[in-house]
Coordinates of C-alpha atoms in Angstrom, one line a residue:
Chain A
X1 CA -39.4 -12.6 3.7
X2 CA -35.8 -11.3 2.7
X3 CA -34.7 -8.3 4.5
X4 CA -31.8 -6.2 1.9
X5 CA -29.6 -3.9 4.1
X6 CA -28.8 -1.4 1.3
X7 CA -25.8 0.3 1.3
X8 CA -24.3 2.9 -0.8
X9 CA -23.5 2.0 -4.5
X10 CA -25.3 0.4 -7.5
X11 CA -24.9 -3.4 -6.2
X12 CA -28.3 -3.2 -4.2
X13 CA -30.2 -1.7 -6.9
X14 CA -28.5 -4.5 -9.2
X15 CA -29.7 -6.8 -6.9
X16 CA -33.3 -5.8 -6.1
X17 CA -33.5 -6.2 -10.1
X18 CA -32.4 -9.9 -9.9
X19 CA -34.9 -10.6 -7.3
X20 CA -38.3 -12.3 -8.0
X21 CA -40.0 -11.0 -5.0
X22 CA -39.1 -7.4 -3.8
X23 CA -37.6 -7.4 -0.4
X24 CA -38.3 -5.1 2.5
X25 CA -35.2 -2.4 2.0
X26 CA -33.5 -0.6 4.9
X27 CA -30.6 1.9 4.3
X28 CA -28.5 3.5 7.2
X29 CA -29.0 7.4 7.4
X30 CA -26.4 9.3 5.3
X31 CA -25.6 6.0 3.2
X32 CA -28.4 5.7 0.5
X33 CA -28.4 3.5 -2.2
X34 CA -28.2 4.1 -6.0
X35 CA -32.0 4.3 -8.2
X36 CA -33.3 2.9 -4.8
X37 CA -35.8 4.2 -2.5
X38 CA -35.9 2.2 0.9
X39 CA -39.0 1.5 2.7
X40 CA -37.3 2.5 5.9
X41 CA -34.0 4.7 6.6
X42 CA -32.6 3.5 10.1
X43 CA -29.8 4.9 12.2
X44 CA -27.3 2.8 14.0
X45 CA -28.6 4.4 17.3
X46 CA -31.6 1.9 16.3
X47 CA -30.6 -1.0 15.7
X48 CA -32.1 -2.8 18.3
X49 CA -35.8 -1.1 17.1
X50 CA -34.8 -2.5 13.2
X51 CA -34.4 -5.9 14.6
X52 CA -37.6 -5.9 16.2
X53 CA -39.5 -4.3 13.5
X54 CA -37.9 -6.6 10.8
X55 CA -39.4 -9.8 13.3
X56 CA -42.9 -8.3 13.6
X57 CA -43.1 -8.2 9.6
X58 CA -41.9 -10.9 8.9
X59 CA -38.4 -11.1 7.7
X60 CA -36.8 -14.2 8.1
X61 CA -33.5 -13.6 6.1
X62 CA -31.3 -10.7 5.8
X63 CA -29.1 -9.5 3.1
X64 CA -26.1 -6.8 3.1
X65 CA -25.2 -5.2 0.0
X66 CA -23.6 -2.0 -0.6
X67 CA -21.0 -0.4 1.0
X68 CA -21.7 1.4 4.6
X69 CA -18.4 3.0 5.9
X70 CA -18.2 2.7 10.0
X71 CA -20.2 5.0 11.0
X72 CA -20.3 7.5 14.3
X73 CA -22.5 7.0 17.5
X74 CA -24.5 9.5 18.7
X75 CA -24.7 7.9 22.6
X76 CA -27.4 10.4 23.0
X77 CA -29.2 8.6 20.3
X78 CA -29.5 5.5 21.6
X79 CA -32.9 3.9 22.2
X80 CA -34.2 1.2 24.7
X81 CA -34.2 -1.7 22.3
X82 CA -30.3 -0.8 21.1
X83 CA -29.1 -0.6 24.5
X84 CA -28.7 -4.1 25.4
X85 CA -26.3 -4.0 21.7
X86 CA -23.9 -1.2 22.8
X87 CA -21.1 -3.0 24.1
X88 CA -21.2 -5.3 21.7
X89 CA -21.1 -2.3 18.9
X90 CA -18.8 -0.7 20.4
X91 CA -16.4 -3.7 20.7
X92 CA -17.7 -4.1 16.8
X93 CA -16.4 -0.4 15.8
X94 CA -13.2 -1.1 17.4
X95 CA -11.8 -4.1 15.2
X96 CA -10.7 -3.7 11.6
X97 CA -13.9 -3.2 9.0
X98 CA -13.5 -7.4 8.8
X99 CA -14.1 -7.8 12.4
X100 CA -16.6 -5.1 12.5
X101 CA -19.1 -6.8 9.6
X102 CA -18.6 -10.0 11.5
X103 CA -19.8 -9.0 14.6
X104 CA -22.8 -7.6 12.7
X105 CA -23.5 -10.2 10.9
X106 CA -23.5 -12.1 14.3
X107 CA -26.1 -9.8 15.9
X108 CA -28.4 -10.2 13.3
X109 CA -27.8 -14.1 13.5
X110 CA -28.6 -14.2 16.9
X111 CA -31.4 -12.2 16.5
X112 CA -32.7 -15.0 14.7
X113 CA -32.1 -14.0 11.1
X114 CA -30.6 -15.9 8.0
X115 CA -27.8 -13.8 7.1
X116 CA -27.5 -14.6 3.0
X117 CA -24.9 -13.4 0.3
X118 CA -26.1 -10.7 -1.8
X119 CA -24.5 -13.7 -5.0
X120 CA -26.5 -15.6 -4.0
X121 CA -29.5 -14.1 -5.5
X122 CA -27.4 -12.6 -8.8
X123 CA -25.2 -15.3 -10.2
X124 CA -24.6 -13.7 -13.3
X125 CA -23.0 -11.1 -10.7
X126 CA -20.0 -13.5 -10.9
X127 CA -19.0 -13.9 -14.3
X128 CA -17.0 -17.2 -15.9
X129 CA -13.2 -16.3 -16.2
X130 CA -12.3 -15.2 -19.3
X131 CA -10.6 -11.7 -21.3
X132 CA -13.6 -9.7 -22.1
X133 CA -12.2 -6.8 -24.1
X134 CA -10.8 -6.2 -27.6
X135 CA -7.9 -6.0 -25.8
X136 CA -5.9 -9.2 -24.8
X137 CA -3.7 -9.3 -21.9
X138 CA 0.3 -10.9 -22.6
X139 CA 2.7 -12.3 -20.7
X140 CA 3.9 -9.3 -19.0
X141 CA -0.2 -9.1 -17.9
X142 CA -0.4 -12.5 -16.4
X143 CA 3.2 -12.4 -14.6
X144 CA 1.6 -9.0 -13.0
X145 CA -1.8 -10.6 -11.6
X146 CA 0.5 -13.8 -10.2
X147 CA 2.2 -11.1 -8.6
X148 CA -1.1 -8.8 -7.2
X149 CA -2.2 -12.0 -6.3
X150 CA 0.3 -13.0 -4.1
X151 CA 0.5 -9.2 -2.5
X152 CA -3.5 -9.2 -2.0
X153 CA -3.6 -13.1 -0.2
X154 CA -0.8 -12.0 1.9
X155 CA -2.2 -8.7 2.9
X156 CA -5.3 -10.8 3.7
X157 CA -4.5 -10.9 7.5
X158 CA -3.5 -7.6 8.0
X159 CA -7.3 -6.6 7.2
X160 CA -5.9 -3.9 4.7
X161 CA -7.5 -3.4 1.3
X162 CA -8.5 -6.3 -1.4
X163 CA -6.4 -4.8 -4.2
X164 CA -3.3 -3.8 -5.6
X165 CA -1.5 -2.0 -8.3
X166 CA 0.9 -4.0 -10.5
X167 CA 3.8 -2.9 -13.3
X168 CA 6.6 -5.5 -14.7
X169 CA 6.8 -7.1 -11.3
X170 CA 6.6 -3.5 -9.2
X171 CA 3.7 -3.2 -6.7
X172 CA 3.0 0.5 -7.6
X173 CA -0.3 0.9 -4.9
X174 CA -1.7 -1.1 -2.7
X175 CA -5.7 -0.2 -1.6
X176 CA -5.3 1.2 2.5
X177 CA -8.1 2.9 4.1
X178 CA -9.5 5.5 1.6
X179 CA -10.1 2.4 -0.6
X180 CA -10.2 1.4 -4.1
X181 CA -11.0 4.8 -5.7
X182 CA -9.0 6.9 -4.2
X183 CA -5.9 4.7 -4.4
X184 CA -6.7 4.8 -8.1
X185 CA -6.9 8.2 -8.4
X186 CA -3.8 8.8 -6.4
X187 CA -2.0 7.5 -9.2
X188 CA -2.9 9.9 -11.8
X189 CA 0.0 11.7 -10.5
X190 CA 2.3 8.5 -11.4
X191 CA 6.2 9.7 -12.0
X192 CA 6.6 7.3 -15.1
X193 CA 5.2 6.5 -17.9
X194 CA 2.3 4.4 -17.1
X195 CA 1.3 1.1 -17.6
X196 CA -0.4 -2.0 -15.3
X197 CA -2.7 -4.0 -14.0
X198 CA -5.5 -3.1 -11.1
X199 CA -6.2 -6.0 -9.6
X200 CA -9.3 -7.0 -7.0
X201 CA -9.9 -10.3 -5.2
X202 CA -11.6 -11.0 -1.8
X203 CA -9.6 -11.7 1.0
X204 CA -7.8 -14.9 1.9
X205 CA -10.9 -16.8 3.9
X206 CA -13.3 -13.8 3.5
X207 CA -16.8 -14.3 4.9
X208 CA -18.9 -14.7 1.7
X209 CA -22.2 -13.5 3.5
X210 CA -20.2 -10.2 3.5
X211 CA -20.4 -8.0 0.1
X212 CA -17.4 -9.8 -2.1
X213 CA -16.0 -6.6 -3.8
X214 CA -17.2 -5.4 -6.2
X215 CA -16.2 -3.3 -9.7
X216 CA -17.9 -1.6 -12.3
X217 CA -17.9 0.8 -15.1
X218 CA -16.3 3.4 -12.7
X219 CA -13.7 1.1 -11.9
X220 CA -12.5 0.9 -15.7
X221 CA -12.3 4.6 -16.1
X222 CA -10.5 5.1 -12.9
X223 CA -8.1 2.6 -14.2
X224 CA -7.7 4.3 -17.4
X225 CA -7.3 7.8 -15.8
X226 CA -4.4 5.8 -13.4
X227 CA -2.9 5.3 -16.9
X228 CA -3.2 1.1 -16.5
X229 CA -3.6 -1.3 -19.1
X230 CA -6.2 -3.4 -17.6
X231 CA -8.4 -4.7 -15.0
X232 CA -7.9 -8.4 -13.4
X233 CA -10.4 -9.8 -10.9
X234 CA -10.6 -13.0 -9.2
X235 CA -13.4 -15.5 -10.9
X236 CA -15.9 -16.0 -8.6
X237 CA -14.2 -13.3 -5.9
X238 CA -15.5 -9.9 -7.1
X239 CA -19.0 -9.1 -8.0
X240 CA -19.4 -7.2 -12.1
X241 CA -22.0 -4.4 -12.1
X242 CA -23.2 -5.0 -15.5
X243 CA -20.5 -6.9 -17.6
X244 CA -21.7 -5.6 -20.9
X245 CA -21.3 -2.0 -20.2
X246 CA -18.0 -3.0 -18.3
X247 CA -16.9 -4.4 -21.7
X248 CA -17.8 -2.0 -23.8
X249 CA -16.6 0.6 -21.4
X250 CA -13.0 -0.9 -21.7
X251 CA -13.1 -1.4 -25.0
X252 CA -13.7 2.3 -25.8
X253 CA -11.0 3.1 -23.4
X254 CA -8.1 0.3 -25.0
X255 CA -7.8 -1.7 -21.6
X256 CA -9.0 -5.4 -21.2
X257 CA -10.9 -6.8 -18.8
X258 CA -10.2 -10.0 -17.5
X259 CA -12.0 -12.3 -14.9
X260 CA -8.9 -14.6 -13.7
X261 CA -9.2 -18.0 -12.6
X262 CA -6.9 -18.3 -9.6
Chain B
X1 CA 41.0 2.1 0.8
X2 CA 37.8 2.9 0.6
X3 CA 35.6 3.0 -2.2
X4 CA 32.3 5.0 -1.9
X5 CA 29.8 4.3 -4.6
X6 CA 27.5 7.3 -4.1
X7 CA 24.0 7.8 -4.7
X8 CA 21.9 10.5 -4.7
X9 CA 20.4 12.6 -1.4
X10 CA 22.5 13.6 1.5
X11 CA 23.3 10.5 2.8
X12 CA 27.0 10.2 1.0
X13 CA 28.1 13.7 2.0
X14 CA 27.3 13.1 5.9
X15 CA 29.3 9.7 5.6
X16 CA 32.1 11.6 4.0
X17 CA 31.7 14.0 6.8
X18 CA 32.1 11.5 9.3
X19 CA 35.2 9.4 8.0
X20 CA 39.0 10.6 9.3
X21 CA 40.4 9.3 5.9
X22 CA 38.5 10.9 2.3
X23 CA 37.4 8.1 0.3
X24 CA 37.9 7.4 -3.1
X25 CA 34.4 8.5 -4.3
X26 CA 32.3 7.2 -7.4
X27 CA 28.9 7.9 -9.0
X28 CA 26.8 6.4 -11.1
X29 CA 25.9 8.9 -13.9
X30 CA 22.3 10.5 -13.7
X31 CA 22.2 9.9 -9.8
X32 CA 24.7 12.4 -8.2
X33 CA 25.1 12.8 -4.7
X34 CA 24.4 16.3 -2.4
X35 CA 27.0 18.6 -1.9
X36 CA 30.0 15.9 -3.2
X37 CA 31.8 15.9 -6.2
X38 CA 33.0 12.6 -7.5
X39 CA 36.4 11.8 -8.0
X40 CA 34.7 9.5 -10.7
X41 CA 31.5 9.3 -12.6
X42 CA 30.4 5.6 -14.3
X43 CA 27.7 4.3 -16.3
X44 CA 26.8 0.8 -15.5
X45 CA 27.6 -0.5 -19.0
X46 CA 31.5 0.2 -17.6
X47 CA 31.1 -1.8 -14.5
X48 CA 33.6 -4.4 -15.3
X49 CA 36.4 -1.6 -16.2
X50 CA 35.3 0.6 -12.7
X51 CA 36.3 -2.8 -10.6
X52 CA 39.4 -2.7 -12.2
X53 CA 40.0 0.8 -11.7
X54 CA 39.3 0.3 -8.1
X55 CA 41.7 -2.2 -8.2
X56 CA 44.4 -0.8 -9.8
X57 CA 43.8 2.3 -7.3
X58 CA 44.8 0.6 -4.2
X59 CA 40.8 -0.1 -3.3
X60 CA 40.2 -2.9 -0.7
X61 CA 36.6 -2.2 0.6
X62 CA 33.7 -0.7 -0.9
X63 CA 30.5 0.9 0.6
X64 CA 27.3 1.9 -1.5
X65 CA 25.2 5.0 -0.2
X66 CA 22.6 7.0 -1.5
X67 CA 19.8 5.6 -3.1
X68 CA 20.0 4.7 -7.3
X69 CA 17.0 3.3 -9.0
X70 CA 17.6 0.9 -11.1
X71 CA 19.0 1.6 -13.9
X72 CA 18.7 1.2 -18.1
X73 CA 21.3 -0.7 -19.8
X74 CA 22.2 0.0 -23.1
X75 CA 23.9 -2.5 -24.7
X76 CA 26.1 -0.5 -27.6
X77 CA 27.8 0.7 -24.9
X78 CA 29.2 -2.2 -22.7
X79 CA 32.6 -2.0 -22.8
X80 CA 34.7 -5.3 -22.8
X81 CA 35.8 -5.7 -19.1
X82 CA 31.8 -5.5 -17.9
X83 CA 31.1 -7.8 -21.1
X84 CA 31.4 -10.8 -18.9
X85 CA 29.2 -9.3 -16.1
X86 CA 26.4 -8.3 -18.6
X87 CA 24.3 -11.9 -17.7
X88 CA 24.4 -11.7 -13.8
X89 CA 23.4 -7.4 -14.4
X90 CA 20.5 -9.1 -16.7
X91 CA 20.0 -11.1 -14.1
X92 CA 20.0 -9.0 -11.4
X93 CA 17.4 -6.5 -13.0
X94 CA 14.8 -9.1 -13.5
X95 CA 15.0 -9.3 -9.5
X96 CA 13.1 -7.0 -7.0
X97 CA 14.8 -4.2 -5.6
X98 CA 16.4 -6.1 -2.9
X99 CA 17.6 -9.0 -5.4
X100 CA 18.9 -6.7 -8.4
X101 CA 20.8 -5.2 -4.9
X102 CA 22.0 -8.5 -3.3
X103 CA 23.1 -9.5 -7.2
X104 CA 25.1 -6.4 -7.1
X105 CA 26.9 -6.7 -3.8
X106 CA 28.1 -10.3 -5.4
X107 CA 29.9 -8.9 -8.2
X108 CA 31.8 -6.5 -5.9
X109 CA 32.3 -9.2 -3.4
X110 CA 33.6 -12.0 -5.5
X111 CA 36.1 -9.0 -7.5
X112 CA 37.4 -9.1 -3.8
X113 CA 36.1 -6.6 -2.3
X114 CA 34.8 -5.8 1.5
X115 CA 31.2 -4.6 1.2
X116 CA 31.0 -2.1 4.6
X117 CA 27.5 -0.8 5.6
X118 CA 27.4 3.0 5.4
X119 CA 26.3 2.6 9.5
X120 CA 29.4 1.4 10.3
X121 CA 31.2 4.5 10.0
X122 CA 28.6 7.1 11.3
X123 CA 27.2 5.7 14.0
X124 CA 26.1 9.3 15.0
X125 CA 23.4 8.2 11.9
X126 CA 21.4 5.6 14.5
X127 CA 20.3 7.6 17.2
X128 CA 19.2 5.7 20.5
X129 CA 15.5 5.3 21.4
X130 CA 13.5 8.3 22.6
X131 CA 11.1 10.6 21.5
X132 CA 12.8 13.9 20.3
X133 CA 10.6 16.7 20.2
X134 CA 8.3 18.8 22.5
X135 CA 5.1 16.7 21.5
X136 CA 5.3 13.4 23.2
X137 CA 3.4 10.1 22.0
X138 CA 0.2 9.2 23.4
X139 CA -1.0 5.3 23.9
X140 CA -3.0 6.1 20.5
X141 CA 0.7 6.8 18.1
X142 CA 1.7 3.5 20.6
X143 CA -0.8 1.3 18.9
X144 CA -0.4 2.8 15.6
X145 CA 3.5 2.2 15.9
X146 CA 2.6 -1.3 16.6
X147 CA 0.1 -2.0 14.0
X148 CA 2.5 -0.6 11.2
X149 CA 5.5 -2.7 12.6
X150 CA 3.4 -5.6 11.7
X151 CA 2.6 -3.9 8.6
X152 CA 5.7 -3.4 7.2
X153 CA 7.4 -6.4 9.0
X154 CA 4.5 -8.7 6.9
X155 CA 5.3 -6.7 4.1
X156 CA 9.1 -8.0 4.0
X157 CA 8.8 -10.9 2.3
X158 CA 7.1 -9.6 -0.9
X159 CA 9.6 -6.5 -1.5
X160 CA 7.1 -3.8 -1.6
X161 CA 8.5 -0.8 0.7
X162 CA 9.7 -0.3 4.1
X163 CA 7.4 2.1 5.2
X164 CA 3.3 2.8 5.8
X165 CA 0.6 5.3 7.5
X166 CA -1.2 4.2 9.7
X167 CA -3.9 6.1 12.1
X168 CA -6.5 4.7 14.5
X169 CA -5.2 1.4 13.7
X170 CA -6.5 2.0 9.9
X171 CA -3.9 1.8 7.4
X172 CA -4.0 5.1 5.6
X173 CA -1.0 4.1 3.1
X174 CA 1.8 1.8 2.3
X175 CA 4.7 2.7 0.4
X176 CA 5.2 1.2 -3.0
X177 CA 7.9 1.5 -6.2
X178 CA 7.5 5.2 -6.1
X179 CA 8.6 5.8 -2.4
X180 CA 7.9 7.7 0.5
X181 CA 7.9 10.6 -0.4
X182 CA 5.4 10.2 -3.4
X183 CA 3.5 8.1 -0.7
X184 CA 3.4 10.9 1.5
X185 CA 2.5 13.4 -1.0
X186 CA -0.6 11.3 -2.0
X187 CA -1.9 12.1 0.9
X188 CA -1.9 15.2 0.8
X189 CA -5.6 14.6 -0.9
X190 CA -6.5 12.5 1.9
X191 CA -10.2 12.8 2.2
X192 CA -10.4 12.8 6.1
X193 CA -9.9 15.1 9.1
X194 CA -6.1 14.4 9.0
X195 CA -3.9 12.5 11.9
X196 CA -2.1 9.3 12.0
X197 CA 1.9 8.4 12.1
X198 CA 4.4 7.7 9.5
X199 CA 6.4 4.8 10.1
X200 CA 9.5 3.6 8.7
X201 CA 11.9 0.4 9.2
X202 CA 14.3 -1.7 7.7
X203 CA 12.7 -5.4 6.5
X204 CA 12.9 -7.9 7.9
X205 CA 16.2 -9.8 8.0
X206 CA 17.4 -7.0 5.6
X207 CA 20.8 -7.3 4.5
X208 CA 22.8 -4.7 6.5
X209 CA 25.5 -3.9 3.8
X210 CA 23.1 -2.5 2.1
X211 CA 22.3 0.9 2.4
X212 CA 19.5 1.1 5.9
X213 CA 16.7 3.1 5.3
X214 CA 16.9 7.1 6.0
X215 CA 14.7 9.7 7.1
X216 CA 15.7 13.6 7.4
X217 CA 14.1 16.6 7.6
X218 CA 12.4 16.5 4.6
X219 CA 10.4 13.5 6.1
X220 CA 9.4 15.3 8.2
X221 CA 8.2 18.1 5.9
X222 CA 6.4 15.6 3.9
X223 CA 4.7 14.0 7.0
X224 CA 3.6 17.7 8.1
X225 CA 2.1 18.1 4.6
X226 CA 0.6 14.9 4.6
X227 CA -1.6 16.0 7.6
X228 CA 0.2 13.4 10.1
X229 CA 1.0 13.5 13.6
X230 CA 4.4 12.3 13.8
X231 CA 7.4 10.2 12.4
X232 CA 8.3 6.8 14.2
X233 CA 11.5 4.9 13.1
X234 CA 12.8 1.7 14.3
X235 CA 15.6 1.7 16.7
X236 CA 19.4 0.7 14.7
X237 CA 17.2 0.1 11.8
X238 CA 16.4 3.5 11.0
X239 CA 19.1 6.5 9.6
X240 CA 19.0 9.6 10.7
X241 CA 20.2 12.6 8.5
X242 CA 21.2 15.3 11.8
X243 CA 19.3 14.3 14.4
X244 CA 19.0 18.0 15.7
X245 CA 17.5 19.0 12.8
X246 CA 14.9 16.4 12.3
X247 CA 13.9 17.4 16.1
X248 CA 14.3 21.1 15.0
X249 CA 11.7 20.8 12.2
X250 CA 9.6 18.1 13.7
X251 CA 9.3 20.5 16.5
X252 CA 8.2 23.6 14.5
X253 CA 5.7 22.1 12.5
X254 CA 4.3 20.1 15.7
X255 CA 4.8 16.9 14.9
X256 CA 6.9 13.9 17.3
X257 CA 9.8 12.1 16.2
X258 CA 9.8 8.7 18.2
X259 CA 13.2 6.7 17.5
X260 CA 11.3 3.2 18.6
X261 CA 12.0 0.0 20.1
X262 CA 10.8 -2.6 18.3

């Protein structure tokens, strides 16, 4: 039985839809899921307990989906069956969010569990390149994502943010710790006259069992509102929450939206 | 004699200040310098007929100061002595920042000119290491400091900015086309409890004629604003608009200001 670690967002509810069978769903406290209800909320106090219970009904592989930002330890909290975990957590919390998801990911391998990509079960989360949008993208466009690609692979080992801001050649944001959202909607604020491309990718060497990133719907209005011509994302790097309504979304807005073959 | 080509902010006035002879002084129009009047304005359309000015005028080295964004050329108004200039100035603002400035430094260099860093005559501007204020560093701001040197130093090659946040070993922010103070004052919005350290160096293998980077008191202002802890700046890499006054501020509004090692 397949275990889904839900996270916050639409991407687990996206996925539970894909899904044949419906998997046993665990959320973290204070990080619930979108048009989801779990059958079990856990804390990270826990853990040790969720690993046990997942074994007694019979989960045999795990996915993550959805994002779940580090979160606090109550040491007071912490029961019998986590104990044993803590110093490994705590080594966990102190790395960058890449090292942090690994060392998860490795507890819940050890533990016994298949650890499996949340694409896996939602190929058509991964659309085939293309320019989906009235709007086509020029020159100017594809000299920009060259460009936001080369800033995002070599931020890759710095364990910074997947994506990047790009105009005529000039790397206007790059994504830091408050992440994709609010980077975008620090630029409403832009001093010139507007004009872009976002542009998302995973990391350079990024553990696919970890959520790829993901955009949506949200993601073309925030663009829009950041005053950018269009959205680039790596083919087969970033997961689309419904393409359609992406498409249409960008359309009614004048940007394009373009899944870029690397 | 010396030739100041003046930008805008403080930095040309406290060079002035700290020279025994005046320098002949020129600006480009729409980017005047603080508290100095110009013996000579110029648009970059008359480039060609300001190095022969300079010429003609006794000029034998030249030192740029102050920063100038890049600026528009219209071509109805080049005049014939900069006509022969106009492909390398083409050339030149097709670059990054640091190209379009290297391409710039040419020109003047091959019309036989000395290019002078503005450091070498106010060495006042590159204090030596130290912390500066009443609130000391702890081995937290150490790490920080650490993690954005590698920041900004793997920054270097792709000509973003010179300077990022950083706090907890999380990189809050890193400064793009618009600068630091447009990075700072995005954060301002930060969605968190506030804390961290602004840090700011030259890149890597940065070419030394050209104007260092500069911090004053109003970096300090901005880092205040933008909820930080402190201001770190690398050690001869770093200028310093009146050191007593950047310790005067920092000190009021309780932040450090750690000249740093690297």
């Amino acid at each position: 039985m397949l275990a889904l670690i839900a996270g916050e967002g639409k991407l687990p509810a996206v996925l539970v839809d894909n899904l044949s069978d419906l998997p046993y769903i665990a959320a973290m406290e204070g990080y619930p899921p979108d048009f989801l209800t779990p059958d079990r909320v856990f804390r990270i106090e826990h853990l040790g307990t969720l690993l046990e219970e997942f074994k007694a009904l019979g989960v045999t592989d795990v996915c993550f989906a959805g994002s779940i930002r580090r979160p606090a330890i109550d040491p007071a909290q912490i029961d019998a069956a986590t104990m044993p975990l803590v110093p490994r957590m705590m080594a966990a919390l102190s790395k960058g969010d890449d090292g942090a998801l690994r060392e998860v990911l490795t507890v819940f391998s050890e533990a016994g569990f298949n650890i499996r990509a949340a694409n896996e079960f939602a190929a058509a989360l991964l659309p085939v390149a293309g320019v989906f949008t009235s709007r086509r993208t020029d020159t100017q466009h594809a000299a920009d994502a060259v460009r936001a690609a080369e800033v995002v692979a070599h931020l890759g080992p710095l364990d910074i943010g997947q994506s990047c801001v790009v105009h005529r050649g000039r790397v206007l944001a790059i994504e830091g710790q408050f992440g994709t959202d609010w980077m975008l909607r620090s630029l409403r604020d832009r001093p010139d006259e507007g004009g872009g491309i976002f542009y998302k990718a995973p990391k350079p060497g990024q553990d696919r069992r970890i959520d790829l990133p993901v955009v949506g719907v949200d993601t073309i209005a925030a663009a829009h509102k950041a005053r950018l011509e269009g959205v680039v994302v790596e083919e087969d790097g970033v997961m689309v929450l419904d393409l359609a309504a992406v498409e249409r979304a960008a359309d009614e807005m004048g940007l394009f939206f373009w899944v870029r073959r690397p």
